[in-house]
Amino acid sequence: MDLVKEIQKLKKEKNAIILAHYYQRPEIQEIADFVGDSYYLSKIGKDCDEQTIVFCGVKFMAESAKILSPQKTVLLPAYDAGCPMADMAVSEDVLKLKKEHPNAKIVCYINSTTEVKAVSDVCCTSSNAVKIIQNIDADEIIFLPDKNLGSYIQEQVPEKKMILWSGYCITHRRISLEEIKKAKDSIEDLIILAHPECEKEVRDIADFVGSTLEIINYATSSEKTNFLIGTEEGILHELKKRNPNKKFYTPRGGIMCVNMKKTVLIDVYNALLKNQHEIHVNEDIRVKAYESLMKMHILGR
Ligand code: CIZ
Ligand code: SF4
């Protein structure tokens, strides 16, 4: 069976759209109708005519799409593709912290559970986080779950008091300063690009810190040739496609998010064939989470 052909056939029959995150396997990115970051993809899901969304990514991403499009069927092909960082914050604990800081507003990274989004005042992504913190009507902010993105924002917006959660991305944490220094010593004129989920010492040595899309845009518009990519290696697919004449290097020969790599072609085929695994979100919680995603639009402008 030619899986790619079968997927395309089923997709048409079911009037479905396939969305894939930049961290997905190359063959998954290739069969997708759209490839991007979680926020862009959830917006595509909201605006498209198709009534079925096959979301190749991790659970919080498929849930964000469902929050924005409750009337559509959202499918997560790899049912157990979660995000350990998102699971590091639980809504009950967030509310406890809020009690200790009653004047603080809660800002959650999009990499969080629907329940946490529902108890937050506003959501953010790595590309609009600084703007949101600058624009939010509060001097004190509880930020979660990523302490690294949080401390990066605090550096950019020193006038606000940030109370940071202690979560972190287990994938980005594996990018070490030593690896980067080694690469810098051995490759001439190497430009270091790092995601804000990296540890501070890695961000500090980077030439540029930004989200997946910002990293892609930076490398694409740069006149330089050699780049060390400080984020999940799936992004190399898009980088190489857009920049066939540039060279991309990775720490440790590539750091991989096991959850992002769970989706394989047969899962996408089965998702379309059997309508699996459908995302369901409790309506009361969805409405509250929707508000924090919507506020992100307003404050992120
Ligand atoms: O929001 C996303 O898609 C993630 C996880 C990272 C990024 O920088 O785009
Ligand atoms: Fe979660 Fe990190 Fe994997 Fe992104 S790369 S899904 S933050 S564990």
PDB file of C-alpha atoms and ligand atoms in Angstrom:
ATOM      1  CA  MET A   1       0.000   0.000   0.000  1.00  0.00           C
ATOM      2  CA  ASP A   2       1.295   3.455  -0.886  1.00  0.00           C
ATOM      3  CA  LEU A   3       0.550   5.207   2.391  1.00  0.00           C
ATOM      4  CA  VAL A   4       1.026   8.722   1.046  1.00  0.00           C
ATOM      5  CA  LYS A   5      -1.449   8.125  -1.795  1.00  0.00           C
ATOM      6  CA  GLU A   6      -3.935   6.456   0.553  1.00  0.00           C
ATOM      7  CA  ILE A   7      -3.697   9.354   2.997  1.00  0.00           C
ATOM      8  CA  GLN A   8      -4.326  11.847   0.206  1.00  0.00           C
ATOM      9  CA  LYS A   9      -7.307   9.832  -1.037  1.00  0.00           C
ATOM     10  CA  LEU A  10      -8.844   9.511   2.435  1.00  0.00           C
ATOM     11  CA  LYS A  11      -8.231  13.178   3.156  1.00  0.00           C
ATOM     12  CA  LYS A  12     -10.323  14.157   0.123  1.00  0.00           C
ATOM     13  CA  GLU A  13     -13.069  11.650   0.902  1.00  0.00           C
ATOM     14  CA  LYS A  14     -13.339  12.891   4.481  1.00  0.00           C
ATOM     15  CA  ASN A  15     -12.958  16.576   3.643  1.00  0.00           C
ATOM     16  CA  ALA A  16     -10.083  16.806   6.141  1.00  0.00           C
ATOM     17  CA  ILE A  17      -7.056  19.056   6.514  1.00  0.00           C
ATOM     18  CA  ILE A  18      -3.664  17.881   7.789  1.00  0.00           C
ATOM     19  CA  LEU A  19      -1.636  20.259   9.946  1.00  0.00           C
ATOM     20  CA  ALA A  20       1.930  19.531  11.060  1.00  0.00           C
ATOM     21  CA  HIS A  21       4.249  21.248  13.518  1.00  0.00           C
ATOM     22  CA  TYR A  22       7.816  22.180  12.523  1.00  0.00           C
ATOM     23  CA  TYR A  23       9.080  19.520  14.962  1.00  0.00           C
ATOM     24  CA  GLN A  24       7.324  16.651  13.158  1.00  0.00           C
ATOM     25  CA  ARG A  25       9.154  14.037  11.065  1.00  0.00           C
ATOM     26  CA  PRO A  26      10.014  15.187   7.503  1.00  0.00           C
ATOM     27  CA  GLU A  27       7.579  12.733   5.873  1.00  0.00           C
ATOM     28  CA  ILE A  28       4.764  14.063   8.056  1.00  0.00           C
ATOM     29  CA  GLN A  29       5.613  17.671   7.164  1.00  0.00           C
ATOM     30  CA  GLU A  30       5.581  16.633   3.497  1.00  0.00           C
ATOM     31  CA  ILE A  31       2.019  15.217   3.563  1.00  0.00           C
ATOM     32  CA  ALA A  32       0.651  18.174   5.558  1.00  0.00           C
ATOM     33  CA  ASP A  33      -1.420  20.931   3.989  1.00  0.00           C
ATOM     34  CA  PHE A  34       0.169  23.441   6.370  1.00  0.00           C
ATOM     35  CA  VAL A  35       3.341  23.339   8.468  1.00  0.00           C
ATOM     36  CA  GLY A  36       3.973  25.861  11.221  1.00  0.00           C
ATOM     37  CA  ASP A  37       4.022  26.649  14.917  1.00  0.00           C
ATOM     38  CA  SER A  38       1.186  25.732  17.261  1.00  0.00           C
ATOM     39  CA  TYR A  39      -0.522  29.108  17.170  1.00  0.00           C
ATOM     40  CA  TYR A  40      -0.411  29.493  13.386  1.00  0.00           C
ATOM     41  CA  LEU A  41      -1.745  25.969  12.938  1.00  0.00           C
ATOM     42  CA  SER A  42      -4.623  26.433  15.379  1.00  0.00           C
ATOM     43  CA  LYS A  43      -5.611  29.583  13.475  1.00  0.00           C
ATOM     44  CA  ILE A  44      -5.498  27.741  10.148  1.00  0.00           C
ATOM     45  CA  GLY A  45      -7.695  25.088  11.751  1.00  0.00           C
ATOM     46  CA  LYS A  46     -10.156  27.759  12.820  1.00  0.00           C
ATOM     47  CA  ASP A  47     -10.362  29.515   9.461  1.00  0.00           C
ATOM     48  CA  CYS A  48     -10.385  26.522   7.095  1.00  0.00           C
ATOM     49  CA  ASP A  49     -13.558  25.120   5.506  1.00  0.00           C
ATOM     50  CA  GLU A  50     -12.692  21.497   6.264  1.00  0.00           C
ATOM     51  CA  GLN A  51     -14.636  20.069   9.196  1.00  0.00           C
ATOM     52  CA  THR A  52     -11.992  17.523  10.218  1.00  0.00           C
ATOM     53  CA  ILE A  53      -8.530  18.567  11.386  1.00  0.00           C
ATOM     54  CA  VAL A  54      -5.760  15.993  11.644  1.00  0.00           C
ATOM     55  CA  PHE A  55      -3.271  17.666  13.979  1.00  0.00           C
ATOM     56  CA  CYS A  56       0.232  16.179  13.747  1.00  0.00           C
ATOM     57  CA  GLY A  57       1.840  17.501  16.890  1.00  0.00           C
ATOM     58  CA  VAL A  58       1.330  17.038  20.624  1.00  0.00           C
ATOM     59  CA  LYS A  59      -1.852  17.086  22.676  1.00  0.00           C
ATOM     60  CA  PHE A  60      -1.842  20.718  23.847  1.00  0.00           C
ATOM     61  CA  MET A  61      -1.643  21.805  20.197  1.00  0.00           C
ATOM     62  CA  ALA A  62      -4.591  19.682  19.072  1.00  0.00           C
ATOM     63  CA  GLU A  63      -6.496  20.947  22.124  1.00  0.00           C
ATOM     64  CA  SER A  64      -5.744  24.564  21.215  1.00  0.00           C
ATOM     65  CA  ALA A  65      -7.233  23.875  17.774  1.00  0.00           C
ATOM     66  CA  LYS A  66     -10.308  22.329  19.409  1.00  0.00           C
ATOM     67  CA  ILE A  67     -10.664  25.300  21.798  1.00  0.00           C
ATOM     68  CA  LEU A  68     -10.785  27.629  18.793  1.00  0.00           C
ATOM     69  CA  SER A  69     -12.999  25.344  16.658  1.00  0.00           C
ATOM     70  CA  PRO A  70     -15.369  23.430  18.965  1.00  0.00           C
ATOM     71  CA  GLN A  71     -17.709  22.490  16.118  1.00  0.00           C
ATOM     72  CA  LYS A  72     -14.936  20.720  14.176  1.00  0.00           C
ATOM     73  CA  THR A  73     -13.551  17.215  14.676  1.00  0.00           C
ATOM     74  CA  VAL A  74      -9.922  17.456  15.789  1.00  0.00           C
ATOM     75  CA  LEU A  75      -7.844  14.281  15.572  1.00  0.00           C
ATOM     76  CA  LEU A  76      -4.467  13.599  17.199  1.00  0.00           C
ATOM     77  CA  PRO A  77      -2.923  10.685  15.230  1.00  0.00           C
ATOM     78  CA  ALA A  78      -0.502   9.612  18.006  1.00  0.00           C
ATOM     79  CA  TYR A  79      -2.826   9.366  21.006  1.00  0.00           C
ATOM     80  CA  ASP A  80      -0.035   9.472  23.598  1.00  0.00           C
ATOM     81  CA  ALA A  81       1.925  12.401  22.155  1.00  0.00           C
ATOM     82  CA  GLY A  82       1.972  14.729  25.154  1.00  0.00           C
ATOM     83  CA  CYS A  83       4.232  17.532  26.299  1.00  0.00           C
ATOM     84  CA  PRO A  84       6.036  16.877  29.598  1.00  0.00           C
ATOM     85  CA  MET A  85       6.500  20.613  30.114  1.00  0.00           C
ATOM     86  CA  ALA A  86       2.764  21.327  29.735  1.00  0.00           C
ATOM     87  CA  ASP A  87       2.101  18.634  32.359  1.00  0.00           C
ATOM     88  CA  MET A  88       4.427  20.350  34.847  1.00  0.00           C
ATOM     89  CA  ALA A  89       1.668  22.839  35.740  1.00  0.00           C
ATOM     90  CA  VAL A  90      -1.649  21.716  37.224  1.00  0.00           C
ATOM     91  CA  SER A  91      -4.523  24.204  37.508  1.00  0.00           C
ATOM     92  CA  GLU A  92      -5.137  23.616  41.253  1.00  0.00           C
ATOM     93  CA  ASP A  93      -1.507  24.518  42.042  1.00  0.00           C
ATOM     94  CA  VAL A  94      -1.700  27.572  39.799  1.00  0.00           C
ATOM     95  CA  LEU A  95      -4.742  28.814  41.719  1.00  0.00           C
ATOM     96  CA  LYS A  96      -2.920  28.231  45.023  1.00  0.00           C
ATOM     97  CA  LEU A  97      -0.040  30.404  43.824  1.00  0.00           C
ATOM     98  CA  LYS A  98      -2.513  33.064  42.716  1.00  0.00           C
ATOM     99  CA  LYS A  99      -3.893  33.164  46.283  1.00  0.00           C
ATOM    100  CA  GLU A 100      -0.397  34.028  47.499  1.00  0.00           C
ATOM    101  CA  HIS A 101      -0.161  36.822  44.902  1.00  0.00           C
ATOM    102  CA  PRO A 102      -3.691  38.203  44.587  1.00  0.00           C
ATOM    103  CA  ASN A 103      -2.625  41.215  42.505  1.00  0.00           C
ATOM    104  CA  ALA A 104      -0.775  39.171  39.924  1.00  0.00           C
ATOM    105  CA  LYS A 105      -2.185  38.265  36.523  1.00  0.00           C
ATOM    106  CA  ILE A 106      -1.587  34.758  35.227  1.00  0.00           C
ATOM    107  CA  VAL A 107       0.078  34.383  31.826  1.00  0.00           C
ATOM    108  CA  CYS A 108       0.467  30.879  30.432  1.00  0.00           C
ATOM    109  CA  TYR A 109       2.635  29.737  27.558  1.00  0.00           C
ATOM    110  CA  ILE A 110       0.590  28.006  24.851  1.00  0.00           C
ATOM    111  CA  ASN A 111       2.481  24.840  25.901  1.00  0.00           C
ATOM    112  CA  SER A 112       0.061  24.272  28.759  1.00  0.00           C
ATOM    113  CA  THR A 113      -2.991  22.120  29.417  1.00  0.00           C
ATOM    114  CA  THR A 114      -6.497  23.349  28.593  1.00  0.00           C
ATOM    115  CA  GLU A 115      -7.265  23.447  32.351  1.00  0.00           C
ATOM    116  CA  VAL A 116      -4.309  25.761  32.957  1.00  0.00           C
ATOM    117  CA  LYS A 117      -5.305  27.976  30.023  1.00  0.00           C
ATOM    118  CA  ALA A 118      -8.779  28.172  31.573  1.00  0.00           C
ATOM    119  CA  VAL A 119      -7.474  29.574  34.871  1.00  0.00           C
ATOM    120  CA  SER A 120      -5.063  31.979  33.170  1.00  0.00           C
ATOM    121  CA  ASP A 121      -5.785  35.597  32.265  1.00  0.00           C
ATOM    122  CA  VAL A 122      -4.008  35.348  28.950  1.00  0.00           C
ATOM    123  CA  CYS A 123      -2.044  32.880  26.890  1.00  0.00           C
ATOM    124  CA  CYS A 124       1.152  33.589  24.896  1.00  0.00           C
ATOM    125  CA  THR A 125       3.532  31.979  22.438  1.00  0.00           C
ATOM    126  CA  SER A 126       7.298  32.318  22.325  1.00  0.00           C
ATOM    127  CA  SER A 127       6.977  34.953  19.590  1.00  0.00           C
ATOM    128  CA  ASN A 128       4.452  37.255  21.298  1.00  0.00           C
ATOM    129  CA  ALA A 129       5.313  36.658  24.991  1.00  0.00           C
ATOM    130  CA  VAL A 130       7.346  39.858  25.442  1.00  0.00           C
ATOM    131  CA  LYS A 131       4.616  42.019  23.891  1.00  0.00           C
ATOM    132  CA  ILE A 132       1.926  40.395  26.021  1.00  0.00           C
ATOM    133  CA  ILE A 133       3.842  40.988  29.252  1.00  0.00           C
ATOM    134  CA  GLN A 134       4.526  44.590  28.231  1.00  0.00           C
ATOM    135  CA  ASN A 135       0.878  45.233  27.358  1.00  0.00           C
ATOM    136  CA  ILE A 136      -0.877  43.392  30.178  1.00  0.00           C
ATOM    137  CA  ASP A 137      -2.526  45.595  32.736  1.00  0.00           C
ATOM    138  CA  ALA A 138      -0.539  44.362  35.795  1.00  0.00           C
ATOM    139  CA  ASP A 139       2.887  44.928  37.357  1.00  0.00           C
ATOM    140  CA  GLU A 140       3.072  41.470  38.819  1.00  0.00           C
ATOM    141  CA  ILE A 141       2.792  38.383  36.622  1.00  0.00           C
ATOM    142  CA  ILE A 142       2.638  34.682  37.392  1.00  0.00           C
ATOM    143  CA  PHE A 143       4.226  33.035  34.375  1.00  0.00           C
ATOM    144  CA  LEU A 144       4.007  29.337  33.576  1.00  0.00           C
ATOM    145  CA  PRO A 145       4.988  26.642  32.972  1.00  0.00           C
ATOM    146  CA  ASP A 146       8.381  27.442  31.377  1.00  0.00           C
ATOM    147  CA  LYS A 147      10.922  29.047  33.699  1.00  0.00           C
ATOM    148  CA  ASN A 148      13.334  29.540  30.802  1.00  0.00           C
ATOM    149  CA  LEU A 149      10.937  31.463  28.571  1.00  0.00           C
ATOM    150  CA  GLY A 150       9.834  33.276  31.743  1.00  0.00           C
ATOM    151  CA  SER A 151      13.339  34.379  32.684  1.00  0.00           C
ATOM    152  CA  TYR A 152      13.990  35.403  29.070  1.00  0.00           C
ATOM    153  CA  ILE A 153      10.907  37.661  29.139  1.00  0.00           C
ATOM    154  CA  GLN A 154      11.940  39.052  32.538  1.00  0.00           C
ATOM    155  CA  GLU A 155      15.256  40.125  30.991  1.00  0.00           C
ATOM    156  CA  GLN A 156      13.390  41.960  28.201  1.00  0.00           C
ATOM    157  CA  VAL A 157      10.781  43.533  30.502  1.00  0.00           C
ATOM    158  CA  PRO A 158      12.670  44.304  33.757  1.00  0.00           C
ATOM    159  CA  GLU A 159      10.043  46.798  34.937  1.00  0.00           C
ATOM    160  CA  LYS A 160       7.533  44.017  35.679  1.00  0.00           C
ATOM    161  CA  LYS A 161       7.787  41.528  38.512  1.00  0.00           C
ATOM    162  CA  MET A 162       7.595  37.986  37.178  1.00  0.00           C
ATOM    163  CA  ILE A 163       6.802  35.070  39.451  1.00  0.00           C
ATOM    164  CA  LEU A 164       8.115  32.047  37.592  1.00  0.00           C
ATOM    165  CA  TRP A 165       6.850  28.493  37.640  1.00  0.00           C
ATOM    166  CA  SER A 166       9.594  25.869  37.695  1.00  0.00           C
ATOM    167  CA  GLY A 167       8.700  23.943  34.525  1.00  0.00           C
ATOM    168  CA  TYR A 168      11.061  23.385  31.624  1.00  0.00           C
ATOM    169  CA  CYS A 169      11.304  21.556  28.314  1.00  0.00           C
ATOM    170  CA  ILE A 170      13.160  18.275  28.727  1.00  0.00           C
ATOM    171  CA  THR A 171      14.241  18.434  25.073  1.00  0.00           C
ATOM    172  CA  HIS A 172      15.709  21.938  24.994  1.00  0.00           C
ATOM    173  CA  ARG A 173      17.404  21.317  28.329  1.00  0.00           C
ATOM    174  CA  ARG A 174      19.700  18.837  26.595  1.00  0.00           C
ATOM    175  CA  ILE A 175      21.338  21.615  24.580  1.00  0.00           C
ATOM    176  CA  SER A 176      24.509  22.375  26.522  1.00  0.00           C
ATOM    177  CA  LEU A 177      26.828  25.338  26.556  1.00  0.00           C
ATOM    178  CA  GLU A 178      29.846  23.036  26.116  1.00  0.00           C
ATOM    179  CA  GLU A 179      28.438  21.598  22.864  1.00  0.00           C
ATOM    180  CA  ILE A 180      27.856  25.062  21.502  1.00  0.00           C
ATOM    181  CA  LYS A 181      31.325  26.263  22.468  1.00  0.00           C
ATOM    182  CA  LYS A 182      32.835  23.190  20.799  1.00  0.00           C
ATOM    183  CA  ALA A 183      30.890  23.861  17.595  1.00  0.00           C
ATOM    184  CA  LYS A 184      31.882  27.548  17.678  1.00  0.00           C
ATOM    185  CA  ASP A 185      35.554  26.581  17.959  1.00  0.00           C
ATOM    186  CA  SER A 186      35.448  24.148  15.065  1.00  0.00           C
ATOM    187  CA  ILE A 187      33.148  25.872  12.545  1.00  0.00           C
ATOM    188  CA  GLU A 188      34.116  29.217  11.075  1.00  0.00           C
ATOM    189  CA  ASP A 189      31.730  32.146  11.364  1.00  0.00           C
ATOM    190  CA  LEU A 190      29.035  30.063  13.035  1.00  0.00           C
ATOM    191  CA  ILE A 191      25.807  31.874  13.945  1.00  0.00           C
ATOM    192  CA  ILE A 192      24.059  30.497  17.029  1.00  0.00           C
ATOM    193  CA  LEU A 193      20.256  30.549  16.969  1.00  0.00           C
ATOM    194  CA  ALA A 194      18.474  29.468  20.142  1.00  0.00           C
ATOM    195  CA  HIS A 195      14.894  28.933  21.247  1.00  0.00           C
ATOM    196  CA  PRO A 196      13.854  30.734  24.470  1.00  0.00           C
ATOM    197  CA  GLU A 197      13.063  27.313  25.995  1.00  0.00           C
ATOM    198  CA  CYS A 198      16.864  26.798  26.200  1.00  0.00           C
ATOM    199  CA  GLU A 199      18.699  27.368  29.484  1.00  0.00           C
ATOM    200  CA  LYS A 200      19.933  30.915  30.194  1.00  0.00           C
ATOM    201  CA  GLU A 201      23.617  30.122  29.600  1.00  0.00           C
ATOM    202  CA  VAL A 202      22.725  28.871  26.107  1.00  0.00           C
ATOM    203  CA  ARG A 203      20.551  31.890  25.323  1.00  0.00           C
ATOM    204  CA  ASP A 204      23.315  34.200  26.527  1.00  0.00           C
ATOM    205  CA  ILE A 205      25.848  32.846  24.047  1.00  0.00           C
ATOM    206  CA  ALA A 206      23.353  32.892  21.137  1.00  0.00           C
ATOM    207  CA  ASP A 207      23.459  35.489  18.353  1.00  0.00           C
ATOM    208  CA  PHE A 208      19.670  35.358  18.153  1.00  0.00           C
ATOM    209  CA  VAL A 209      16.917  34.025  20.431  1.00  0.00           C
ATOM    210  CA  GLY A 210      13.486  33.366  18.965  1.00  0.00           C
ATOM    211  CA  SER A 211      10.559  31.050  18.324  1.00  0.00           C
ATOM    212  CA  THR A 212      10.626  28.375  15.602  1.00  0.00           C
ATOM    213  CA  LEU A 213       9.263  30.748  12.964  1.00  0.00           C
ATOM    214  CA  GLU A 214      11.584  33.555  14.073  1.00  0.00           C
ATOM    215  CA  ILE A 215      14.577  31.196  13.813  1.00  0.00           C
ATOM    216  CA  ILE A 216      13.500  30.169  10.288  1.00  0.00           C
ATOM    217  CA  ASN A 217      13.008  33.800   9.246  1.00  0.00           C
ATOM    218  CA  TYR A 218      16.324  34.892  10.760  1.00  0.00           C
ATOM    219  CA  ALA A 219      18.347  32.193   8.999  1.00  0.00           C
ATOM    220  CA  THR A 220      16.497  32.747   5.721  1.00  0.00           C
ATOM    221  CA  SER A 221      17.097  36.484   5.582  1.00  0.00           C
ATOM    222  CA  SER A 222      20.692  36.317   6.876  1.00  0.00           C
ATOM    223  CA  GLU A 223      23.666  36.695   4.535  1.00  0.00           C
ATOM    224  CA  LYS A 224      25.661  34.242   6.649  1.00  0.00           C
ATOM    225  CA  THR A 225      26.097  30.597   5.685  1.00  0.00           C
ATOM    226  CA  ASN A 226      26.671  28.544   8.839  1.00  0.00           C
ATOM    227  CA  PHE A 227      24.069  28.223  11.585  1.00  0.00           C
ATOM    228  CA  LEU A 228      23.842  26.181  14.757  1.00  0.00           C
ATOM    229  CA  ILE A 229      20.179  25.497  15.436  1.00  0.00           C
ATOM    230  CA  GLY A 230      19.359  25.462  19.155  1.00  0.00           C
ATOM    231  CA  THR A 231      15.944  23.836  19.011  1.00  0.00           C
ATOM    232  CA  GLU A 232      14.272  20.539  18.095  1.00  0.00           C
ATOM    233  CA  GLU A 233      15.799  19.066  14.947  1.00  0.00           C
ATOM    234  CA  GLY A 234      12.496  18.732  13.026  1.00  0.00           C
ATOM    235  CA  ILE A 235      12.862  22.410  12.135  1.00  0.00           C
ATOM    236  CA  LEU A 236      15.806  21.501   9.854  1.00  0.00           C
ATOM    237  CA  HIS A 237      13.378  20.224   7.229  1.00  0.00           C
ATOM    238  CA  GLU A 238      11.873  23.666   6.635  1.00  0.00           C
ATOM    239  CA  LEU A 239      15.231  25.434   7.084  1.00  0.00           C
ATOM    240  CA  LYS A 240      16.923  23.311   4.395  1.00  0.00           C
ATOM    241  CA  LYS A 241      13.960  23.628   2.065  1.00  0.00           C
ATOM    242  CA  ARG A 242      14.065  27.401   2.218  1.00  0.00           C
ATOM    243  CA  ASN A 243      17.868  27.635   2.257  1.00  0.00           C
ATOM    244  CA  PRO A 244      19.393  24.905   0.098  1.00  0.00           C
ATOM    245  CA  ASN A 245      22.762  26.680  -0.025  1.00  0.00           C
ATOM    246  CA  LYS A 246      23.208  27.276   3.697  1.00  0.00           C
ATOM    247  CA  LYS A 247      24.639  24.908   6.261  1.00  0.00           C
ATOM    248  CA  PHE A 248      22.789  23.961   9.419  1.00  0.00           C
ATOM    249  CA  TYR A 249      24.432  22.308  12.387  1.00  0.00           C
ATOM    250  CA  THR A 250      22.816  20.872  15.495  1.00  0.00           C
ATOM    251  CA  PRO A 251      24.063  20.323  19.041  1.00  0.00           C
ATOM    252  CA  ARG A 252      24.639  16.597  19.768  1.00  0.00           C
ATOM    253  CA  GLY A 253      23.879  15.814  16.135  1.00  0.00           C
ATOM    254  CA  GLY A 254      20.267  16.830  16.706  1.00  0.00           C
ATOM    255  CA  ILE A 255      18.057  16.937  19.768  1.00  0.00           C
ATOM    256  CA  MET A 256      14.756  15.185  19.397  1.00  0.00           C
ATOM    257  CA  CYS A 257      11.449  15.519  21.225  1.00  0.00           C
ATOM    258  CA  VAL A 258      10.241  11.921  21.558  1.00  0.00           C
ATOM    259  CA  ASN A 259       6.637  13.046  21.748  1.00  0.00           C
ATOM    260  CA  MET A 260       6.860  15.082  18.569  1.00  0.00           C
ATOM    261  CA  LYS A 261       8.386  12.088  16.807  1.00  0.00           C
ATOM    262  CA  LYS A 262       5.618   9.683  17.811  1.00  0.00           C
ATOM    263  CA  THR A 263       3.490  10.497  14.759  1.00  0.00           C
ATOM    264  CA  VAL A 264       4.341   8.261  11.780  1.00  0.00           C
ATOM    265  CA  LEU A 265       2.539   7.918   8.446  1.00  0.00           C
ATOM    266  CA  ILE A 266       0.485   4.893   9.470  1.00  0.00           C
ATOM    267  CA  ASP A 267      -0.939   6.908  12.390  1.00  0.00           C
ATOM    268  CA  VAL A 268      -2.109   9.629  10.014  1.00  0.00           C
ATOM    269  CA  TYR A 269      -3.677   6.990   7.766  1.00  0.00           C
ATOM    270  CA  ASN A 270      -5.451   5.364  10.732  1.00  0.00           C
ATOM    271  CA  ALA A 271      -6.562   8.731  12.067  1.00  0.00           C
ATOM    272  CA  LEU A 272      -8.354   9.444   8.782  1.00  0.00           C
ATOM    273  CA  LEU A 273      -9.674   5.912   8.326  1.00  0.00           C
ATOM    274  CA  LYS A 274     -11.002   5.421  11.859  1.00  0.00           C
ATOM    275  CA  ASN A 275     -11.545   9.019  12.974  1.00  0.00           C
ATOM    276  CA  GLN A 276      -9.029   8.606  15.777  1.00  0.00           C
ATOM    277  CA  HIS A 277      -8.020   9.947  18.290  1.00  0.00           C
ATOM    278  CA  GLU A 278     -10.663  12.554  18.714  1.00  0.00           C
ATOM    279  CA  ILE A 279      -9.965  15.478  21.056  1.00  0.00           C
ATOM    280  CA  HIS A 280     -12.727  16.330  23.507  1.00  0.00           C
ATOM    281  CA  VAL A 281     -12.687  19.333  25.792  1.00  0.00           C
ATOM    282  CA  ASN A 282     -15.185  20.048  28.560  1.00  0.00           C
ATOM    283  CA  GLU A 283     -17.309  22.970  27.350  1.00  0.00           C
ATOM    284  CA  ASP A 284     -17.098  25.078  30.559  1.00  0.00           C
ATOM    285  CA  ILE A 285     -13.322  24.779  30.555  1.00  0.00           C
ATOM    286  CA  ARG A 286     -13.126  25.358  26.802  1.00  0.00           C
ATOM    287  CA  VAL A 287     -14.996  28.669  27.028  1.00  0.00           C
ATOM    288  CA  LYS A 288     -12.565  29.954  29.678  1.00  0.00           C
ATOM    289  CA  ALA A 289      -9.510  28.716  27.773  1.00  0.00           C
ATOM    290  CA  TYR A 290     -10.916  30.343  24.622  1.00  0.00           C
ATOM    291  CA  GLU A 291     -10.970  33.689  26.416  1.00  0.00           C
ATOM    292  CA  SER A 292      -7.297  33.494  27.345  1.00  0.00           C
ATOM    293  CA  LEU A 293      -6.411  32.558  23.748  1.00  0.00           C
ATOM    294  CA  MET A 294      -8.527  35.443  22.434  1.00  0.00           C
ATOM    295  CA  LYS A 295      -6.918  37.916  24.834  1.00  0.00           C
ATOM    296  CA  MET A 296      -3.567  36.845  23.409  1.00  0.00           C
ATOM    297  CA  HIS A 297      -4.721  38.260  20.064  1.00  0.00           C
ATOM    298  CA  ILE A 298      -5.570  41.624  21.565  1.00  0.00           C
ATOM    299  CA  LEU A 299      -2.518  42.024  23.806  1.00  0.00           C
ATOM    300  CA  GLY A 300      -0.127  40.525  21.270  1.00  0.00           C
ATOM    301  CA  ARG A 301      -0.780  43.217  18.694  1.00  0.00           C
TER     302      ARG A 301
HETATM  303  O1  CIZ B   1       4.370  27.312  19.775  1.00  0.00           O
HETATM  304  C1  CIZ B   1       5.037  26.441  19.218  1.00  0.00           C
HETATM  305  O2  CIZ B   1       4.698  25.905  18.195  1.00  0.00           O
HETATM  306  C2  CIZ B   1       6.270  25.969  19.865  1.00  0.00           C
HETATM  307  C3  CIZ B   1       6.157  24.814  20.718  1.00  0.00           C
HETATM  308  C4  CIZ B   1       7.428  26.539  19.659  1.00  0.00           C
HETATM  309  C5  CIZ B   1       7.682  27.673  18.776  1.00  0.00           C
HETATM  310  O3  CIZ B   1       8.660  28.377  19.034  1.00  0.00           O
HETATM  311  O4  CIZ B   1       6.970  27.893  17.800  1.00  0.00           O
HETATM  312 FE1  SF4 B   2       7.037  19.864  24.978  1.00  0.00          FE
HETATM  313 FE2  SF4 B   2       9.631  20.442  24.647  1.00  0.00          FE
HETATM  314 FE3  SF4 B   2       8.519  18.524  23.163  1.00  0.00          FE
HETATM  315 FE4  SF4 B   2       7.881  21.100  22.746  1.00  0.00          FE
HETATM  316  S1  SF4 B   2       9.896  20.149  22.433  1.00  0.00           S
HETATM  317  S2  SF4 B   2       6.476  19.360  22.871  1.00  0.00           S
HETATM  318  S3  SF4 B   2       7.969  21.910  24.875  1.00  0.00           S
HETATM  319  S4  SF4 B   2       8.766  18.528  25.412  1.00  0.00           S
END
